[in-house]
CSV table of C-alpha atoms in Angstrom, one decimal:
chain,number,residue,atom,x,y,z
R,1,UNK,CA,0.0,0.0,0.0
R,2,UNK,CA,1.3,3.4,-0.9
R,3,UNK,CA,2.5,5.6,2.0
R,4,UNK,CA,1.3,9.1,2.5
R,5,UNK,CA,3.5,11.9,1.2
R,6,UNK,CA,3.4,15.7,1.6
R,7,UNK,CA,5.0,18.9,0.4
R,8,UNK,CA,7.0,20.3,3.4
R,9,UNK,CA,9.0,23.0,1.7
R,10,UNK,CA,8.5,25.3,-1.3
R,11,UNK,CA,11.1,27.5,-2.9
R,12,UNK,CA,10.9,29.8,-6.0
R,13,UNK,CA,13.1,32.4,-7.6
R,14,UNK,CA,11.9,35.7,-8.8
R,15,UNK,CA,10.7,35.3,-12.4
R,16,UNK,CA,12.2,37.7,-14.9
R,17,UNK,CA,12.9,38.2,-18.6
R,18,UNK,CA,16.7,37.8,-17.9
R,19,UNK,CA,18.4,36.5,-14.8
R,20,UNK,CA,21.8,37.9,-15.8
R,21,UNK,CA,23.1,37.7,-12.2
R,22,UNK,CA,23.2,33.8,-12.1
R,23,UNK,CA,24.1,30.8,-14.2
R,24,UNK,CA,21.6,27.9,-14.6
R,25,UNK,CA,23.4,26.2,-11.7
R,26,UNK,CA,23.1,29.3,-9.5
R,27,UNK,CA,19.4,29.7,-10.4
R,28,UNK,CA,18.4,26.2,-9.5
R,29,UNK,CA,20.4,26.3,-6.3
R,30,UNK,CA,18.6,29.5,-5.3
R,31,UNK,CA,15.2,27.8,-5.6
R,32,UNK,CA,16.5,24.7,-3.8
R,33,UNK,CA,18.0,26.7,-0.9
R,34,UNK,CA,14.7,28.5,-0.6
R,35,UNK,CA,12.8,25.2,-0.4
R,36,UNK,CA,15.2,23.7,2.2
R,37,UNK,CA,14.9,26.9,4.3
R,38,UNK,CA,11.1,26.7,4.1
R,39,UNK,CA,11.3,23.1,5.3
R,40,UNK,CA,13.8,23.8,8.0
R,41,UNK,CA,16.2,21.3,6.5
R,42,UNK,CA,19.8,21.0,5.1
R,43,UNK,CA,21.3,19.3,2.1
R,44,UNK,CA,22.2,16.3,4.4
R,45,UNK,CA,18.5,15.7,5.0
R,46,UNK,CA,17.8,14.9,1.3
R,47,UNK,CA,17.9,11.3,0.1
R,48,UNK,CA,17.6,12.1,-3.7
R,49,UNK,CA,17.0,14.8,-6.3
R,50,UNK,CA,14.5,14.6,-9.1
R,51,UNK,CA,15.0,17.3,-11.7
R,52,UNK,CA,13.0,18.3,-14.7
R,53,UNK,CA,13.2,20.7,-17.6
R,54,UNK,CA,11.7,21.2,-21.0
R,55,UNK,CA,13.6,20.4,-24.3
R,56,UNK,CA,17.4,20.9,-24.1
R,57,UNK,CA,17.2,23.0,-27.3
R,58,UNK,CA,15.6,25.8,-25.3
R,59,UNK,CA,19.0,26.7,-23.9
R,60,UNK,CA,21.2,24.6,-26.1
R,61,UNK,CA,22.7,22.8,-23.1
R,62,UNK,CA,22.4,19.0,-23.6
R,63,UNK,CA,21.6,16.9,-20.5
R,64,UNK,CA,22.2,19.9,-18.1
R,65,UNK,CA,21.4,17.7,-15.1
R,66,UNK,CA,24.8,16.1,-15.4
R,67,UNK,CA,26.6,19.3,-14.3
R,68,UNK,CA,23.9,20.4,-11.8
R,69,UNK,CA,24.7,17.7,-9.2
R,70,UNK,CA,27.1,20.0,-7.3
R,71,UNK,CA,24.7,22.9,-7.2
R,72,UNK,CA,21.9,20.7,-5.9
R,73,UNK,CA,23.9,18.9,-3.2
R,74,UNK,CA,23.5,15.7,-5.0
R,75,UNK,CA,27.1,14.4,-5.3
R,76,UNK,CA,27.0,10.7,-4.2
R,77,UNK,CA,23.2,10.7,-4.1
R,78,UNK,CA,20.6,9.4,-6.7
R,79,UNK,CA,19.5,11.9,-9.3
R,80,UNK,CA,16.8,11.4,-12.0
R,81,UNK,CA,15.9,13.7,-14.8
R,82,UNK,CA,12.3,13.9,-16.1
R,83,UNK,CA,11.1,15.3,-19.4
R,84,UNK,CA,7.5,15.6,-20.7
R,85,UNK,CA,7.7,18.8,-22.7
R,86,UNK,CA,5.8,21.7,-21.1
R,87,UNK,CA,4.1,19.5,-18.5
R,88,UNK,CA,7.5,18.5,-17.1
R,89,UNK,CA,7.3,20.5,-13.9
R,90,UNK,CA,4.2,18.7,-12.9
R,91,UNK,CA,5.3,15.2,-14.0
R,92,UNK,CA,8.7,15.8,-12.1
R,93,UNK,CA,6.8,16.5,-8.9
R,94,UNK,CA,4.7,13.4,-9.4
R,95,UNK,CA,7.7,11.2,-10.0
R,96,UNK,CA,9.3,12.6,-6.8
R,97,UNK,CA,6.1,12.0,-4.8
R,98,UNK,CA,5.8,8.5,-6.2
R,99,UNK,CA,9.3,7.6,-5.0
R,100,UNK,CA,8.3,8.8,-1.5
R,101,UNK,CA,5.0,7.0,-1.5
R,102,UNK,CA,6.7,3.8,-2.6
R,103,UNK,CA,9.1,3.9,0.4
R,104,UNK,CA,12.2,4.0,-1.8
R,105,UNK,CA,13.1,7.4,-0.3
R,106,UNK,CA,11.9,9.2,2.8
R,107,UNK,CA,12.6,12.8,1.6
R,108,UNK,CA,13.2,14.1,-1.9
R,109,UNK,CA,14.2,17.5,-3.3
R,110,UNK,CA,12.5,18.1,-6.7
R,111,UNK,CA,13.5,21.0,-8.9
R,112,UNK,CA,12.6,22.3,-12.4
R,113,UNK,CA,13.8,25.3,-14.3
R,114,UNK,CA,14.2,27.2,-17.5
R,115,UNK,CA,16.5,30.0,-18.5
R,116,UNK,CA,14.9,31.1,-21.7
R,117,UNK,CA,17.1,34.2,-22.0
R,118,UNK,CA,20.0,32.0,-23.0
R,119,UNK,CA,18.3,30.7,-26.1
R,120,UNK,CA,15.2,31.1,-28.2
R,121,UNK,CA,12.2,28.9,-27.5
R,122,UNK,CA,10.4,30.2,-30.6
R,123,UNK,CA,13.2,28.9,-32.8
R,124,UNK,CA,13.6,25.7,-30.8
R,125,UNK,CA,9.9,24.9,-31.4
R,126,UNK,CA,9.9,25.7,-35.0
R,127,UNK,CA,12.8,23.8,-36.5
R,128,UNK,CA,11.5,21.3,-39.1
R,129,UNK,CA,11.8,17.6,-38.1
R,130,UNK,CA,11.2,14.5,-40.2
R,131,UNK,CA,7.6,13.1,-40.2
R,132,UNK,CA,6.4,16.0,-38.0
R,133,UNK,CA,4.3,19.0,-38.8
R,134,UNK,CA,6.0,22.4,-38.7
R,135,UNK,CA,4.9,24.3,-35.5
R,136,UNK,CA,4.3,27.5,-37.4
R,137,UNK,CA,6.4,30.0,-35.3
R,138,UNK,CA,6.2,28.5,-31.9
R,139,UNK,CA,3.5,27.2,-29.6
R,140,UNK,CA,1.1,30.1,-30.3
R,141,UNK,CA,1.0,29.2,-34.0
R,142,UNK,CA,0.2,25.6,-33.1
R,143,UNK,CA,-2.6,26.3,-30.6
R,144,UNK,CA,-4.3,29.2,-32.4
R,145,UNK,CA,-6.3,27.1,-34.9
R,146,UNK,CA,-7.4,24.9,-32.0
R,147,UNK,CA,-8.7,27.9,-30.1
R,148,UNK,CA,-10.5,29.1,-33.2
R,149,UNK,CA,-12.3,25.8,-33.4
R,150,UNK,CA,-13.3,26.1,-29.8
R,151,UNK,CA,-14.7,29.5,-30.5
R,152,UNK,CA,-16.7,28.2,-33.4
R,153,UNK,CA,-18.1,25.2,-31.5
R,154,UNK,CA,-19.0,27.1,-28.3
R,155,UNK,CA,-20.0,30.5,-29.9
R,156,UNK,CA,-17.8,32.1,-27.3
R,157,UNK,CA,-17.6,35.9,-27.4
R,158,UNK,CA,-14.3,37.3,-28.7
R,159,UNK,CA,-13.4,38.9,-25.4
R,160,UNK,CA,-13.5,35.8,-23.2
R,161,UNK,CA,-9.8,35.5,-23.7
R,162,UNK,CA,-9.3,39.2,-23.0
R,163,UNK,CA,-11.2,38.7,-19.7
R,164,UNK,CA,-8.8,35.9,-18.7
R,165,UNK,CA,-5.7,37.9,-19.6
R,166,UNK,CA,-6.8,40.8,-17.4
R,167,UNK,CA,-7.9,38.5,-14.5
R,168,UNK,CA,-4.6,36.6,-14.3
R,169,UNK,CA,-2.5,39.8,-14.6
R,170,UNK,CA,-4.5,41.3,-11.7
R,171,UNK,CA,-3.8,38.1,-9.7
R,172,UNK,CA,-0.1,38.3,-10.6
R,173,UNK,CA,0.1,41.9,-9.3
R,174,UNK,CA,-0.6,40.3,-5.9
R,175,UNK,CA,2.4,37.9,-6.3
R,176,UNK,CA,5.8,39.6,-5.8
R,177,UNK,CA,7.6,36.7,-7.6
R,178,UNK,CA,5.5,37.0,-10.8
R,179,UNK,CA,7.4,38.2,-13.9
R,180,UNK,CA,4.7,40.5,-15.3
R,181,UNK,CA,3.5,43.1,-12.9
R,182,UNK,CA,0.5,44.9,-14.5
R,183,UNK,CA,-1.8,46.1,-11.7
R,184,UNK,CA,-3.5,48.7,-13.9
R,185,UNK,CA,-4.2,46.4,-16.9
R,186,UNK,CA,-7.6,46.9,-18.6
R,187,UNK,CA,-9.7,45.1,-21.2
R,188,UNK,CA,-9.1,47.8,-23.7
R,189,UNK,CA,-5.3,47.6,-23.3
R,190,UNK,CA,-5.4,43.9,-24.0
R,191,UNK,CA,-7.8,44.3,-27.0
R,192,UNK,CA,-5.6,47.0,-28.4
R,193,UNK,CA,-2.4,45.0,-28.2
R,194,UNK,CA,-0.9,43.5,-31.4
R,195,UNK,CA,-2.5,40.4,-32.9
R,196,UNK,CA,0.1,37.6,-32.9
R,197,UNK,CA,-1.8,34.5,-34.0
R,198,UNK,CA,-5.5,35.1,-34.7
R,199,UNK,CA,-7.3,35.2,-32.2
R,200,UNK,CA,-4.4,35.6,-29.8
R,201,UNK,CA,-3.2,39.1,-29.0
R,202,UNK,CA,0.2,40.0,-27.5
R,203,UNK,CA,-1.3,40.4,-24.0
R,204,UNK,CA,-3.2,37.2,-24.3
R,205,UNK,CA,0.0,35.2,-24.5
R,206,UNK,CA,2.5,34.2,-21.8
R,207,UNK,CA,5.9,35.9,-21.4
R,208,UNK,CA,9.3,34.3,-21.8
R,209,UNK,CA,10.8,34.0,-18.3
R,210,UNK,CA,13.9,32.8,-16.5
R,211,UNK,CA,13.3,31.0,-13.2
R,212,UNK,CA,13.3,27.9,-11.1
R,213,UNK,CA,11.0,26.2,-8.6
R,214,UNK,CA,11.7,23.5,-6.0
R,215,UNK,CA,9.8,21.5,-3.4
R,216,UNK,CA,10.8,19.1,-0.6
R,217,UNK,CA,8.5,16.1,-0.5
R,218,UNK,CA,8.5,13.9,2.6
R,219,UNK,CA,6.8,10.7,4.0
R,220,UNK,CA,4.2,10.8,6.7
R,221,UNK,CA,6.6,10.4,9.6
R,222,UNK,CA,8.9,13.2,8.6
R,223,UNK,CA,6.1,15.5,7.4
R,224,UNK,CA,4.6,15.3,10.9
R,225,UNK,CA,7.9,16.8,12.2
R,226,UNK,CA,7.9,19.7,9.8
R,227,UNK,CA,8.1,23.1,11.3
R,228,UNK,CA,5.5,24.4,8.8
R,229,UNK,CA,2.1,23.0,7.8
R,230,UNK,CA,2.4,20.3,5.2
R,231,UNK,CA,0.4,20.0,2.0
R,232,UNK,CA,-0.8,16.4,1.8
R,233,UNK,CA,-0.8,14.8,-1.7
R,234,UNK,CA,-4.2,13.3,-2.0
R,235,UNK,CA,-4.0,12.2,-5.6
R,236,UNK,CA,-1.6,12.4,-8.6
R,237,UNK,CA,-2.0,11.3,-12.2
R,238,UNK,CA,-0.3,11.5,-15.6
R,239,UNK,CA,-1.7,10.7,-19.0
R,240,UNK,CA,-0.4,11.2,-22.6
R,241,UNK,CA,-1.6,10.7,-26.1
R,242,UNK,CA,0.0,11.0,-29.6
R,243,UNK,CA,0.3,14.4,-31.2
R,244,UNK,CA,-1.4,13.0,-34.3
R,245,UNK,CA,-3.8,10.2,-34.9
R,246,UNK,CA,-7.0,9.8,-37.0
R,247,UNK,CA,-9.9,11.5,-35.3
R,248,UNK,CA,-7.9,13.0,-32.5
R,249,UNK,CA,-10.0,15.5,-30.4
R,250,UNK,CA,-7.7,18.5,-29.9
R,251,UNK,CA,-10.1,21.0,-28.5
R,252,UNK,CA,-11.1,18.7,-25.5
R,253,UNK,CA,-8.3,16.1,-25.4
R,254,UNK,CA,-9.1,12.6,-24.1
R,255,UNK,CA,-5.9,12.4,-22.1
R,256,UNK,CA,-6.8,15.5,-20.1
R,257,UNK,CA,-10.3,14.2,-19.3
R,258,UNK,CA,-8.9,10.8,-18.2
R,259,UNK,CA,-6.1,12.3,-16.1
R,260,UNK,CA,-8.6,14.5,-14.3
R,261,UNK,CA,-11.0,11.6,-13.6
R,262,UNK,CA,-8.1,9.6,-12.2
R,263,UNK,CA,-6.8,12.3,-9.9
R,264,UNK,CA,-10.4,13.2,-8.7
R,265,UNK,CA,-11.1,9.5,-7.9
R,266,UNK,CA,-8.0,9.2,-5.8
R,267,UNK,CA,-8.7,12.4,-3.9
R,268,UNK,CA,-12.5,11.9,-3.5
R,269,UNK,CA,-13.4,14.8,-5.7
R,270,UNK,CA,-16.9,14.4,-7.1
R,271,UNK,CA,-17.7,17.9,-8.2
R,272,UNK,CA,-14.5,19.9,-8.8
R,273,UNK,CA,-16.1,23.3,-8.7
R,274,UNK,CA,-17.6,22.6,-5.3
R,275,UNK,CA,-15.0,20.2,-3.8
R,276,UNK,CA,-11.9,22.3,-4.7
R,277,UNK,CA,-11.2,25.7,-3.2
R,278,UNK,CA,-8.9,26.9,-5.9
R,279,UNK,CA,-6.8,25.7,-8.9
R,280,UNK,CA,-3.5,26.4,-10.4
R,281,UNK,CA,-3.9,25.5,-14.1
R,282,UNK,CA,-1.5,25.7,-17.0
R,283,UNK,CA,-2.9,28.5,-19.2
R,284,UNK,CA,-0.2,29.8,-21.5
R,285,UNK,CA,-2.7,31.4,-23.8
R,286,UNK,CA,-5.8,33.1,-22.3
R,287,UNK,CA,-8.4,31.0,-24.2
R,288,UNK,CA,-7.1,27.8,-22.5
R,289,UNK,CA,-8.9,28.8,-19.3
R,290,UNK,CA,-12.4,28.2,-20.7
R,291,UNK,CA,-11.2,25.2,-22.7
R,292,UNK,CA,-9.6,23.6,-19.6
R,293,UNK,CA,-12.7,24.5,-17.4
R,294,UNK,CA,-14.5,22.0,-19.7
R,295,UNK,CA,-11.7,19.5,-20.0
R,296,UNK,CA,-11.3,19.3,-16.2
R,297,UNK,CA,-15.0,19.0,-15.5
R,298,UNK,CA,-15.6,22.5,-14.0
R,299,UNK,CA,-18.1,23.3,-16.7
R,300,UNK,CA,-20.2,21.5,-19.3
R,301,UNK,CA,-18.7,21.3,-22.8
R,302,UNK,CA,-19.2,24.6,-24.6
R,303,UNK,CA,-19.9,26.4,-21.4
R,304,UNK,CA,-16.5,27.1,-20.0
R,305,UNK,CA,-16.4,30.7,-21.3
R,306,UNK,CA,-19.6,31.4,-19.4
R,307,UNK,CA,-17.9,30.5,-16.1
R,308,UNK,CA,-15.0,32.8,-17.1
R,309,UNK,CA,-17.2,35.7,-18.0
R,310,UNK,CA,-19.2,35.3,-14.8
R,311,UNK,CA,-16.1,36.1,-12.7
R,312,UNK,CA,-16.3,32.7,-10.9
R,313,UNK,CA,-12.5,32.1,-11.5
R,314,UNK,CA,-11.5,35.6,-10.3
R,315,UNK,CA,-9.9,36.1,-6.9
R,316,UNK,CA,-10.3,39.9,-7.2
R,317,UNK,CA,-14.0,39.6,-8.1
R,318,UNK,CA,-14.7,37.1,-5.2
R,319,UNK,CA,-15.3,34.1,-7.5
R,320,UNK,CA,-16.2,30.8,-5.9
R,321,UNK,CA,-13.4,28.8,-7.6
R,322,UNK,CA,-10.4,31.1,-8.2
R,323,UNK,CA,-8.1,29.9,-11.0
R,324,UNK,CA,-4.5,30.9,-11.0
R,325,UNK,CA,-4.5,33.2,-8.0
R,326,UNK,CA,-0.7,33.4,-8.4
R,327,UNK,CA,-1.1,34.9,-11.9
R,328,UNK,CA,-0.4,31.6,-13.6
R,329,UNK,CA,1.6,31.0,-16.7
R,330,UNK,CA,0.2,34.2,-18.2
R,331,UNK,CA,2.4,36.1,-15.7
R,332,UNK,CA,5.5,33.8,-15.4
R,333,UNK,CA,6.6,31.2,-17.9
R,334,UNK,CA,10.0,29.6,-17.3
R,335,UNK,CA,8.7,26.7,-19.4
R,336,UNK,CA,10.4,23.8,-17.6
R,337,UNK,CA,9.3,25.1,-14.3
R,338,UNK,CA,5.9,26.4,-15.2
R,339,UNK,CA,4.1,23.1,-14.3
R,340,UNK,CA,5.9,22.7,-11.0
R,341,UNK,CA,5.0,26.3,-10.1
R,342,UNK,CA,1.3,25.3,-10.5
R,343,UNK,CA,1.8,22.3,-8.2
R,344,UNK,CA,3.8,24.4,-5.7
R,345,UNK,CA,1.4,27.2,-5.7
R,346,UNK,CA,-1.5,24.8,-5.1
R,347,UNK,CA,0.5,23.5,-2.1
R,348,UNK,CA,1.1,27.0,-0.8
R,349,UNK,CA,-2.6,27.7,-0.9
R,350,UNK,CA,-3.5,24.7,1.4
R,351,UNK,CA,-0.5,25.5,3.6
R,352,UNK,CA,-1.8,29.0,4.0
R,353,UNK,CA,1.5,30.4,2.7
R,354,UNK,CA,0.4,32.2,-0.5
R,355,UNK,CA,0.7,35.7,0.9
R,356,UNK,CA,-1.4,38.4,-0.8
R,357,UNK,CA,-2.8,36.0,-3.3
R,358,UNK,CA,-4.0,33.5,-0.6
R,359,UNK,CA,-7.5,32.2,-1.1
R,360,UNK,CA,-9.3,32.5,2.2
R,361,UNK,CA,-9.9,29.2,3.8
R,362,UNK,CA,-8.3,27.1,1.0
R,363,UNK,CA,-8.1,23.5,2.2
R,364,UNK,CA,-8.0,21.5,-1.1
R,365,UNK,CA,-6.4,22.6,-4.4
R,366,UNK,CA,-5.7,21.3,-7.9
R,367,UNK,CA,-2.3,21.7,-9.6
R,368,UNK,CA,-2.3,21.1,-13.4
R,369,UNK,CA,0.2,21.0,-16.3
R,370,UNK,CA,0.1,20.1,-19.9
R,371,UNK,CA,2.7,20.0,-22.6
R,372,UNK,CA,3.6,19.1,-26.2
R,373,UNK,CA,0.7,19.4,-28.6
R,374,UNK,CA,-1.7,19.3,-25.6
R,375,UNK,CA,-0.7,15.6,-25.3
R,376,UNK,CA,1.0,15.3,-22.0
R,377,UNK,CA,-0.9,15.9,-18.7
R,378,UNK,CA,0.1,15.9,-15.1
R,379,UNK,CA,-2.2,16.8,-12.2
R,380,UNK,CA,-2.3,16.5,-8.4
R,381,UNK,CA,-4.7,17.4,-5.6
R,382,UNK,CA,-3.2,18.6,-2.4
R,383,UNK,CA,-5.0,19.2,0.9
R,384,UNK,CA,-4.4,20.6,4.4
R,385,UNK,CA,-5.8,17.4,5.7
R,386,UNK,CA,-4.5,13.9,5.3
R,387,UNK,CA,-7.9,12.4,4.4
């Protein structure tokens, strides 16, 4: 039987366009030290390190984990690297949690990162590959036609995405670590920003960020001794599907639906809108909020945009199910770390450690990440209570 595991420490860097003051090694160590300090631990207390990042071409450093052992206090200890495209931060956290739940390790440090300023993700995602479709100038070019199809099916108003872009930036203004700080942003400002990929405007897209996120995950015995409140991992799941196959549903992908059903069953979630207090969801382009509201069971198919427009997902409007109170990927996007940030921020909410973007009374939260051509999914539910 799987053992209980909990997040006992969280550490993040400040997210910025360029972290010129540190190398990749210095950046990941900064997040790791912050996590250890939050947990009241030292390097000697860690049994293993699980590290994750997005494609190596993003920085042009191949297998960077090999030279990061020193920075992460991992010399002589087991280290494992995880890679599932943009969902990697989430899947890395799940792999770390699984090692603890299995009893293989008692306490793990897990870290994910990206230093986009040292390369060009647009180029890295656009180089032609044999037997693969061209990604049409980065991720936005790939996802824009899927968004247009969602708009056609649902008859969503053109400004639903604008609403999300404003909401998440207002949330991010409450988070001092967020890259984009836009406390005065308006619907008109977003609508007037340049069109990048129809229907996505400049301010409906995520930034390119440098940054790292780390967590310490411990078993039940050690979590009980933690100086701070733990976030108990009540369920975790991963799913994937091919980028291309006949009849693939890209607007509402099957893998996302199945992953959500799995994690909800583990955590005893029957109605996510009522049973969860908040959610940190991977929304790199604004329109993916209404789309994921449907994919994750918060709204009926074709009705996600209505939930968005009602203010239900807004912390600043007093919505009943705040999404991305930290500002989400629309405010900070160090790609390899973006999924782990969602998981870590969900943990911070149930620990009561989210600061100015804390959701009052949050006890149960969902962390979510997706990657590739919306083909890789990782999710966990964390709670302030063991069961």
